[in-house]
mmCIF file of C-alpha atoms and ligand atoms in Angstrom:
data_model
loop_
_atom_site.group_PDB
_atom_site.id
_atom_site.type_symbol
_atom_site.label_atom_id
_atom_site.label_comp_id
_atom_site.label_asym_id
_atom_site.label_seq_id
_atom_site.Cartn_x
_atom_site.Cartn_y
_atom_site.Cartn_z
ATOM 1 C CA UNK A 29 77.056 -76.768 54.874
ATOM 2 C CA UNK A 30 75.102 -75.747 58.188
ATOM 3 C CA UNK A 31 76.578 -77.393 61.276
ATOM 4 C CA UNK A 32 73.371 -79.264 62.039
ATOM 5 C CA UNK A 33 73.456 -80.722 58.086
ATOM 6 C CA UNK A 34 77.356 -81.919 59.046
ATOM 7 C CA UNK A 35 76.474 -83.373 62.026
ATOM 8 C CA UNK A 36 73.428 -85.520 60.378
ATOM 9 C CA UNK A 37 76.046 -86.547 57.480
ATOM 10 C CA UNK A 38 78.765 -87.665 60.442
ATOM 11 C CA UNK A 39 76.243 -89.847 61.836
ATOM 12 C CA UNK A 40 76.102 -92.056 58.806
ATOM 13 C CA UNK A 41 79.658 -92.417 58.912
ATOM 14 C CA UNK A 42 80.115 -96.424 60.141
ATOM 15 C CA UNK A 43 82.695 -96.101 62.517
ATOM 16 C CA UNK A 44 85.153 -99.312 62.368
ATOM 17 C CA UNK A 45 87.374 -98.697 64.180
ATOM 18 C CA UNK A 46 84.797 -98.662 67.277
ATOM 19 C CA UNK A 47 83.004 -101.954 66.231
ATOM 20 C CA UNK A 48 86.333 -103.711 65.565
ATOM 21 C CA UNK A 49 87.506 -102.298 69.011
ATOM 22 C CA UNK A 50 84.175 -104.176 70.457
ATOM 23 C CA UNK A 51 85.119 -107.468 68.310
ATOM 24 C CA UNK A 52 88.688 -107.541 70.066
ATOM 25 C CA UNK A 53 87.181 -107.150 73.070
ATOM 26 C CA UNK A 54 84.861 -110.213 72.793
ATOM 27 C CA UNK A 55 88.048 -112.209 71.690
ATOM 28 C CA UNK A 56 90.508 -110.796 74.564
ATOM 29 C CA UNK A 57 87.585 -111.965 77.008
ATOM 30 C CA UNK A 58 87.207 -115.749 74.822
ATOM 31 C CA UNK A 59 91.132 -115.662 74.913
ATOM 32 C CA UNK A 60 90.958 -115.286 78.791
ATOM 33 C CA UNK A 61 88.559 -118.145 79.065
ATOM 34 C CA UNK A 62 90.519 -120.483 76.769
ATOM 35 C CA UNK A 63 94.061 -120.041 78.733
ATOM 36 C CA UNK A 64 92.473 -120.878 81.566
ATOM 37 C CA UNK A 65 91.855 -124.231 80.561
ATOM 38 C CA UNK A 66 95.320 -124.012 79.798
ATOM 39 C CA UNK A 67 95.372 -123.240 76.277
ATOM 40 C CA UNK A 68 97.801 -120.813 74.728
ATOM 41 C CA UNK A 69 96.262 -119.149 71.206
ATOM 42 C CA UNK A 70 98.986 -118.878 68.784
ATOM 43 C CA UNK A 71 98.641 -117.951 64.916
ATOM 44 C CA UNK A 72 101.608 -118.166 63.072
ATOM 45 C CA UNK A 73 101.894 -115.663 60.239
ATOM 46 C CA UNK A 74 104.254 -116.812 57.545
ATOM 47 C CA UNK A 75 105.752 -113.742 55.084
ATOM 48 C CA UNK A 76 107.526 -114.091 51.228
ATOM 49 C CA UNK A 77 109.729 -111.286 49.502
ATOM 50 C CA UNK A 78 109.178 -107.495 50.720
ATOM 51 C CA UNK A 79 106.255 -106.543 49.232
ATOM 52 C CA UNK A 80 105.972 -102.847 51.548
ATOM 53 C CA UNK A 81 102.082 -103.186 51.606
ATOM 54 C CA UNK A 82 101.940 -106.829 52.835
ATOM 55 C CA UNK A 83 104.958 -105.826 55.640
ATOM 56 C CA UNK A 84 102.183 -103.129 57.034
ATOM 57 C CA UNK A 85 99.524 -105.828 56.812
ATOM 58 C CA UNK A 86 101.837 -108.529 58.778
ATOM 59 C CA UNK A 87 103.116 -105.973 61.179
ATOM 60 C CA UNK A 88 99.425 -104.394 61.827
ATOM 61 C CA UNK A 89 98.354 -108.590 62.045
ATOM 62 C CA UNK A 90 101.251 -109.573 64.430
ATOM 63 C CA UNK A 91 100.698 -106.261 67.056
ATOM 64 C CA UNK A 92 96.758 -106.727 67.279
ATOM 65 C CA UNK A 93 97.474 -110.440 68.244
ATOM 66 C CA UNK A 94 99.475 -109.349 71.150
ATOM 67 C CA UNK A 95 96.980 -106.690 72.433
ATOM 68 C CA UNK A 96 94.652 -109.193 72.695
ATOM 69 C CA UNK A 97 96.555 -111.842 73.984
ATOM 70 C CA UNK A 98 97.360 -114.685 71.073
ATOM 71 C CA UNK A 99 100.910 -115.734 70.923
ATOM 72 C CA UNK A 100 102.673 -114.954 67.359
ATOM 73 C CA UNK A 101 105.242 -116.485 65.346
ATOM 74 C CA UNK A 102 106.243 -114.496 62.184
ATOM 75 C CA UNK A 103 108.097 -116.199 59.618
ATOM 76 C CA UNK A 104 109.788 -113.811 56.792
ATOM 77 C CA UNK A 105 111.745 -115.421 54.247
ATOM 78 C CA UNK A 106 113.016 -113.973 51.268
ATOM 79 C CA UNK A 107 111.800 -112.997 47.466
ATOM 80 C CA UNK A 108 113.549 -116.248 46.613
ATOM 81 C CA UNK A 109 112.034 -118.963 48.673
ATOM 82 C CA UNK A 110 111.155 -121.648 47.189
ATOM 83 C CA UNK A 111 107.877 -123.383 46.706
ATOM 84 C CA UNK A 112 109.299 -126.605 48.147
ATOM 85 C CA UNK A 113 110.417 -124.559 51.402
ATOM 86 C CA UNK A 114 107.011 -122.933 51.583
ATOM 87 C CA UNK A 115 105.489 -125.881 51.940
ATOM 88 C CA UNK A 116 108.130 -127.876 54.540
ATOM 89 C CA UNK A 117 107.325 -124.605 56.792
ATOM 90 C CA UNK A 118 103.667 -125.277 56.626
ATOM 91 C CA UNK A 119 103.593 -129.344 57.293
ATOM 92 C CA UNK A 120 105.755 -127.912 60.549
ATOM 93 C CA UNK A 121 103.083 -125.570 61.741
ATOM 94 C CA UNK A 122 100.039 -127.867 60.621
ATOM 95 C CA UNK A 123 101.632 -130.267 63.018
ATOM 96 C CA UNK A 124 103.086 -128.548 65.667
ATOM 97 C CA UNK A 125 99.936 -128.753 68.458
ATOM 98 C CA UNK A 126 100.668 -125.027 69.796
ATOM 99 C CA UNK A 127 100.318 -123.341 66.697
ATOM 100 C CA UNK A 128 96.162 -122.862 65.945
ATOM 101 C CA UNK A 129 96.118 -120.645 62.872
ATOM 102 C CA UNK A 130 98.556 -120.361 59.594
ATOM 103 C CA UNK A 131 97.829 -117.280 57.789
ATOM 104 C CA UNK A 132 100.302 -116.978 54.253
ATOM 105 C CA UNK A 133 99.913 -113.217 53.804
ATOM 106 C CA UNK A 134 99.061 -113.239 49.950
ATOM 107 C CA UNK A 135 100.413 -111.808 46.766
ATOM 108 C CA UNK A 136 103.202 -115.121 46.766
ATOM 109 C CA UNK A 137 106.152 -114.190 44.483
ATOM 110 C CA UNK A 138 104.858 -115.541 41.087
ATOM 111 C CA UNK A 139 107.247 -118.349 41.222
ATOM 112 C CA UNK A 140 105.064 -120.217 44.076
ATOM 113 C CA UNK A 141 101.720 -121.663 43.371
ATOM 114 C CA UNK A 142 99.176 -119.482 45.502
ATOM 115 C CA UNK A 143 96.549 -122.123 45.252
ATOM 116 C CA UNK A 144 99.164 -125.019 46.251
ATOM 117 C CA UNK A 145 100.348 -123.486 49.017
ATOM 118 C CA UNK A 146 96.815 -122.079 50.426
ATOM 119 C CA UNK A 147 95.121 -125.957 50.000
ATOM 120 C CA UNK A 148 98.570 -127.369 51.689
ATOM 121 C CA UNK A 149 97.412 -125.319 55.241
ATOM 122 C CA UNK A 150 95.162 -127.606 57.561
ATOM 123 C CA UNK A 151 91.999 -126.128 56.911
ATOM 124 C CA UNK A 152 91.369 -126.479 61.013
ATOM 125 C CA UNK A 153 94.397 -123.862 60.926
ATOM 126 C CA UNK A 154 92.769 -122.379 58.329
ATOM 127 C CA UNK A 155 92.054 -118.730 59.663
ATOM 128 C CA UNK A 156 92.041 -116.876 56.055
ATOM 129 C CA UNK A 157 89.258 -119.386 55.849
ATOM 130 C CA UNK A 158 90.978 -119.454 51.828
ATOM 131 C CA UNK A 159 91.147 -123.485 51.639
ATOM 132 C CA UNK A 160 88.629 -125.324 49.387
ATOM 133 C CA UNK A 161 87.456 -127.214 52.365
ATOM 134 C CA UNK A 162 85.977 -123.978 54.312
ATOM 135 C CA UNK A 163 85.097 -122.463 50.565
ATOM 136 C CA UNK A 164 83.057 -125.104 49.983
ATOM 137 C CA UNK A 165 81.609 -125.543 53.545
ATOM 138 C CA UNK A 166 81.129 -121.708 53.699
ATOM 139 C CA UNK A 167 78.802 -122.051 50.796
ATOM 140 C CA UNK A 168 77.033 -124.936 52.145
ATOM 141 C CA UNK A 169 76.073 -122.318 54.885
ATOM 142 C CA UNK A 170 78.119 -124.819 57.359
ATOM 143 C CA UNK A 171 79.849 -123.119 60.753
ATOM 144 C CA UNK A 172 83.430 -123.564 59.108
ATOM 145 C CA UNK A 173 86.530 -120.754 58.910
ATOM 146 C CA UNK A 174 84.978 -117.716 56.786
ATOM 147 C CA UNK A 175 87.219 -115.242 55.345
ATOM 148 C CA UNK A 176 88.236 -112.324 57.725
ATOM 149 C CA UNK A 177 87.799 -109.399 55.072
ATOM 150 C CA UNK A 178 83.822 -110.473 54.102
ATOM 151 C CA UNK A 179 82.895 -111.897 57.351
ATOM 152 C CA UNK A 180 83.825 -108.941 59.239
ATOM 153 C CA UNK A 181 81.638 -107.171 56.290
ATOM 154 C CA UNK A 182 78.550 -108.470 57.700
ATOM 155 C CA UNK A 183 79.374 -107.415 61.151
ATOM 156 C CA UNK A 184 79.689 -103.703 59.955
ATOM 157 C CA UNK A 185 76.131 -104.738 57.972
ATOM 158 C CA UNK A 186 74.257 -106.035 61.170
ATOM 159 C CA UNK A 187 75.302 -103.075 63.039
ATOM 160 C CA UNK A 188 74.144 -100.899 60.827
ATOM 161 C CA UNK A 189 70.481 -102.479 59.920
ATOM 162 C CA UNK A 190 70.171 -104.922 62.749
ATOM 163 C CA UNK A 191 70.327 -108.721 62.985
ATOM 164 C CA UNK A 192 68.083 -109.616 60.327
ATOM 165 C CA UNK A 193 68.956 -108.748 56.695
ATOM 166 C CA UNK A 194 66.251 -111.070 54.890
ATOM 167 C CA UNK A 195 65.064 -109.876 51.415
ATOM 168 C CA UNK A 196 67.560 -107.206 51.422
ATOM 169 C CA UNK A 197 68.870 -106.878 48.403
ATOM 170 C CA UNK A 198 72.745 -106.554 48.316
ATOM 171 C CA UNK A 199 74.992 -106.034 45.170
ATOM 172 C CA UNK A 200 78.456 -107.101 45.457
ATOM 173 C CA UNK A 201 80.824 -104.991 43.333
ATOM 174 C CA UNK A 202 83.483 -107.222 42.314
ATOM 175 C CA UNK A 203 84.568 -111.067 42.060
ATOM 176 C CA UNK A 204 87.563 -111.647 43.706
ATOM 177 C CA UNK A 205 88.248 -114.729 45.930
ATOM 178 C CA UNK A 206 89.165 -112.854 48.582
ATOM 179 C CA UNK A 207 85.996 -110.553 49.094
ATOM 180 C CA UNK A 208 83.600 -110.606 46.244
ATOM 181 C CA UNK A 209 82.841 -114.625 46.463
ATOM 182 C CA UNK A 210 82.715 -115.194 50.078
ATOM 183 C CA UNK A 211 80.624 -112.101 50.376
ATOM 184 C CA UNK A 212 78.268 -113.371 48.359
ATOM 185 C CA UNK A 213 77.987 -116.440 49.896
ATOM 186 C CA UNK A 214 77.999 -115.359 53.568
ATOM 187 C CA UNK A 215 74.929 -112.795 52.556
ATOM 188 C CA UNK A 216 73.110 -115.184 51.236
ATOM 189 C CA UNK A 217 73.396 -117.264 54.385
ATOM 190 C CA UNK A 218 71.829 -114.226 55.608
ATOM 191 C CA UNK A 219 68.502 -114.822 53.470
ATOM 192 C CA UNK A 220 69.820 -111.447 51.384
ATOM 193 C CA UNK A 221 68.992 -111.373 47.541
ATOM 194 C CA UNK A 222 72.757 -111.328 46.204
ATOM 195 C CA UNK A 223 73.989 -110.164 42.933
ATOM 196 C CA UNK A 224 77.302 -109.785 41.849
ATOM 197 C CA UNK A 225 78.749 -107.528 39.560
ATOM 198 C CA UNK A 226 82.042 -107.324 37.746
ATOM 199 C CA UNK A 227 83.472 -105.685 34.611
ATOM 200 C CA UNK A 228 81.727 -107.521 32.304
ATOM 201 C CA UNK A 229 78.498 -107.176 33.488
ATOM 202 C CA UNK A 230 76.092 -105.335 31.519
ATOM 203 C CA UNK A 231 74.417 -101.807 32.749
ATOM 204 C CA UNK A 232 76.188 -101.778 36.281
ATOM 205 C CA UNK A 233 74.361 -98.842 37.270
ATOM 206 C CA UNK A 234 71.201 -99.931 36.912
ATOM 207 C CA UNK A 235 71.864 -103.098 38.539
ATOM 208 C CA UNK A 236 73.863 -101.409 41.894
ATOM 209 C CA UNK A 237 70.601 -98.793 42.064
ATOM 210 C CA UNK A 238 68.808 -101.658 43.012
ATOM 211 C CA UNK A 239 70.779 -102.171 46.111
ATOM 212 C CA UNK A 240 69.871 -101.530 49.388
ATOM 213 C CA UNK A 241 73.212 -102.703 50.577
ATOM 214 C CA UNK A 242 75.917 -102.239 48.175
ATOM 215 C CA UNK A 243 79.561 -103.722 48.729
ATOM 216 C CA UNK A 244 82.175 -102.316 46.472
ATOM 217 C CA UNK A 245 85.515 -104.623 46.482
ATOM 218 C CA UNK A 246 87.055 -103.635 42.714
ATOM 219 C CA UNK A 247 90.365 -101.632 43.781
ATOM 220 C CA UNK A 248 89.489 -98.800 41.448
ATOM 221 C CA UNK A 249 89.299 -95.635 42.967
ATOM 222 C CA UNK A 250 86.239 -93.544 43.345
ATOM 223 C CA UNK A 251 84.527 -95.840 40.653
ATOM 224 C CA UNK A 252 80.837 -95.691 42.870
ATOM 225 C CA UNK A 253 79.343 -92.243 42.502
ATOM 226 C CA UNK A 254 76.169 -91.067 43.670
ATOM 227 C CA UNK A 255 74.992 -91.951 40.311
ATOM 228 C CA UNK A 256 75.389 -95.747 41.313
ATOM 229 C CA UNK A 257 72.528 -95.458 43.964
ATOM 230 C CA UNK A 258 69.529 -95.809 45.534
ATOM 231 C CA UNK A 259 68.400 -93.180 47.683
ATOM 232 C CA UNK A 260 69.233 -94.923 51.632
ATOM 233 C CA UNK A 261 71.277 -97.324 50.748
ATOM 234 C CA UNK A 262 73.643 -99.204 53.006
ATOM 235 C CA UNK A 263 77.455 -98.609 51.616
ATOM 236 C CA UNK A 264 80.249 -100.952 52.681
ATOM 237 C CA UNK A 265 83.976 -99.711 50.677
ATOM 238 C CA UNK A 266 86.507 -102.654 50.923
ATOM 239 C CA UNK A 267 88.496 -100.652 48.157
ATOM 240 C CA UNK A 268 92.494 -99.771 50.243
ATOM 241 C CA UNK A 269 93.886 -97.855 46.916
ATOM 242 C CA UNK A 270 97.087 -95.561 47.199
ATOM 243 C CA UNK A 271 96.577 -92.658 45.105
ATOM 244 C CA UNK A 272 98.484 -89.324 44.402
ATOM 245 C CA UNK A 273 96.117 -85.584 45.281
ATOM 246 C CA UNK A 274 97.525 -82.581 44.509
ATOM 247 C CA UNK A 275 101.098 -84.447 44.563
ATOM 248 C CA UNK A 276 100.145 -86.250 48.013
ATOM 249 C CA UNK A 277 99.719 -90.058 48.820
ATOM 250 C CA UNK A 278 96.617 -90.921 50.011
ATOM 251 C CA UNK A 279 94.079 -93.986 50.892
ATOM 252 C CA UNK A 280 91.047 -93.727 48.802
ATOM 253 C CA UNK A 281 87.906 -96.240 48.557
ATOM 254 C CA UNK A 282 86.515 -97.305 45.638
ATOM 255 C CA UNK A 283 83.670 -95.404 46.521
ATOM 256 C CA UNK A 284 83.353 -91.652 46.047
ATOM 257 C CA UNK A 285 82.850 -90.854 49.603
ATOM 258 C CA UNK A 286 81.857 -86.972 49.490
ATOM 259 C CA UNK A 287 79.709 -87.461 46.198
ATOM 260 C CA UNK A 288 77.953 -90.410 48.026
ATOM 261 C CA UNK A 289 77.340 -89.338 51.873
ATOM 262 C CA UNK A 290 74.209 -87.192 51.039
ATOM 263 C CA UNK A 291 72.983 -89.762 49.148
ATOM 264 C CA UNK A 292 72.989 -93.013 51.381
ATOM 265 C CA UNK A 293 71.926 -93.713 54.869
ATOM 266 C CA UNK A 294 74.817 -94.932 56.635
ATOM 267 C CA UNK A 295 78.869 -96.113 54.382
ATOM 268 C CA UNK A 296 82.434 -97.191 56.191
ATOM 269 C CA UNK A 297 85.073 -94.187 55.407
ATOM 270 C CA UNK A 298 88.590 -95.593 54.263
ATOM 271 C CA UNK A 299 90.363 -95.572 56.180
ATOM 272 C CA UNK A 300 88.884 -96.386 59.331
ATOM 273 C CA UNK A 301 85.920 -98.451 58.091
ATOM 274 C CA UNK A 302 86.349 -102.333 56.648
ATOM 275 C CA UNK A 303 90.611 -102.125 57.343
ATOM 276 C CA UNK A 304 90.390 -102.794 61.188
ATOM 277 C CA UNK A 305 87.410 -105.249 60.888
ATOM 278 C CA UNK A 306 89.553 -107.628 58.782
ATOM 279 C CA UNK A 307 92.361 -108.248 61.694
ATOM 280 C CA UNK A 308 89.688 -107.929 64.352
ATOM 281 C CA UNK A 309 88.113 -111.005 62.160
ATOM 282 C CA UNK A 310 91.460 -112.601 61.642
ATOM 283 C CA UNK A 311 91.972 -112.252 65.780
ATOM 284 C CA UNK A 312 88.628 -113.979 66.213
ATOM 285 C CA UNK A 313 89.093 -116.469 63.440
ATOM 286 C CA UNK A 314 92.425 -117.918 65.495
ATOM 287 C CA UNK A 315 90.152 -118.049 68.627
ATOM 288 C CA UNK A 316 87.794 -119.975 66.769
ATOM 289 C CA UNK A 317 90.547 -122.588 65.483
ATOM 290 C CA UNK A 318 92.071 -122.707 68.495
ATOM 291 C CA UNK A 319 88.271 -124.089 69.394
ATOM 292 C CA UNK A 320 88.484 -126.526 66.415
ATOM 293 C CA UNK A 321 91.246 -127.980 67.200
ATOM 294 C CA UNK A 322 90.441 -128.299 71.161
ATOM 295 C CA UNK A 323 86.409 -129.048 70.909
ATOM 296 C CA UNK A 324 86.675 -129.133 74.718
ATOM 297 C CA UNK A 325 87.346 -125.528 74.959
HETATM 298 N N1 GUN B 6 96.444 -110.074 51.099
HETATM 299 C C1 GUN B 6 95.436 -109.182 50.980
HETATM 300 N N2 GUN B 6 94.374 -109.546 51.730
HETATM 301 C C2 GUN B 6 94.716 -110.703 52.343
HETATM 302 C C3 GUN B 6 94.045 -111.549 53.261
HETATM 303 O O1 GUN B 6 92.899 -111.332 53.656
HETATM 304 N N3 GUN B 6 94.752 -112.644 53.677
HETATM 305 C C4 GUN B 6 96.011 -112.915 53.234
HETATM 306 N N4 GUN B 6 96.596 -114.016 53.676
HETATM 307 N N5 GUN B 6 96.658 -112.136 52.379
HETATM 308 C C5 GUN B 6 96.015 -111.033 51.940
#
């Protein structure tokens, strides 16, 4: 490939890591503001069993507060913890005043009731935005705690095509609570035509080649290929998936990056795209409960 061709391709590379480096900065400065009314941000991040991939996550989740500023309190307890524990440790934080955000850092051990525990966390606190409470008022369209994963999503969206995404229309690879149902909700608050698509759903392709913005959250590796798309489109890869090359680990998207990149006008890489826009999110989610909590602020 000629270096001018390489260079055109690198510029439709959406870089996260910068954006999400701008979204800490907005919260360090809201952080500033809020101590000085004497205010202390804290999110408490609460840890079951040993789970490698969820110790990165918590450890990533726990350093980025700092940088910024938020107080942390990590709680790790062991595989065998039970449900009954879980939730005496959350009626502590939801009522100890200096603690502003509760994140349970999700798969529980299958023992513990994942919805029990995630509806028992005041949804003020609430900064996975995962309660029923800020589900349903998310889909309502109401101001309420939004999922950090999705919501930083749209960020990495507006950056790309500007502020205004109405009559865009965006397909949504995937169903999960996490990303795929909140995404779809916080586009359409966004005046985007959404359509979701799963494993059941009936020619995929021709459906996703309608997108202009296409979100692929299925954890299969390398599923989207160019074959999935419309000329220009707008490419967002939530997919984290460990997978052996040539006898190496490595992080792969569900999206086919080097079949795709000619094809599209701008996709997030993984890593390095969505990844550091979910605890940038998460960081500005605790600011905004913090603000919840104290409406003064
Ligand atoms: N595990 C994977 N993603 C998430 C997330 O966004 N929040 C929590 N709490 N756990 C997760």
């Amino acid at each position: 490939m000629s270096i001018a061709l390489l260079q055109r391709e690198d510029n439709k590379i959406i870089d996260g890591k910068s954006i999400a480096h701008q979204v800490l900065q907005e919260v360090q400065a809201d952080v500033s503001k809020i101590k000085q009314k004497g205010i202390d941000p804290c999110l408490a991040v609460v840890l079951v069993g040993d789970d490698p991939a969820s110790h990165v996550y918590v450890r990533n989740k726990v350093e980025k507060a700092n940088v910024v500023g938020i107080r942390s309190l990590e709680f790790r307890f062991d595989e065998q913890l039970s449900e009954v524990d879980l939730l005496k440790t959350i009626d502590t934080l939801n009522t100890d005043p200096t603690v502003h955000g509760i994140l349970v850092q999700l798969p529980l051990p299958k023992h513990i009731d994942e919805i029990k525990v995630l509806e028992h966390i005041d949804p003020k606190k609430d900064v996975d935005g995962f309660h029923s409470e800020n589900v349903g008022g998310m889909s309502q369209g109401r101001d309420v705690l939004t999922p950090c994963t999705p919501t930083g999503c749209v960020r990495l969206i507006k950056e790309t095509l500007g502020q205004d995404l109405s009559g865009l229309h965006a397909v949504i690879v995937g169903r999960s609570n996490i990303v795929g149902k909140p995404m779809a909700a916080l586009l359409l608050k966004e005046n985007c035509t959404v359509t979701v698509v799963h494993s059941k759903t009936q020619d995929l392709h021709l459906v996703c080649q309608q997108a202009d913005i296409l979100v692929a959250a299925v954890g299969r590796p390398n599923m989207i290929t160019a074959s999935y798309l419309k000329a220009d489109a707008v490419v967002i890869d939530v997919g984290i998936n460990r997978v052996l090359e040539d006898g190496k680990p490595r992080l792969v998207g569900d999206v086919a990056f080097n079949d795709v990149l000619p094809m599209v006008s701008a996709m997030t890489p993984v890593p390095g795209g969505v990844g550091p826009m979910t605890i940038a999110y998460l960081m500005k989610n605790t600011v905004q409960a913090a603000r919840l909590q104290h409406p003064d602020l």
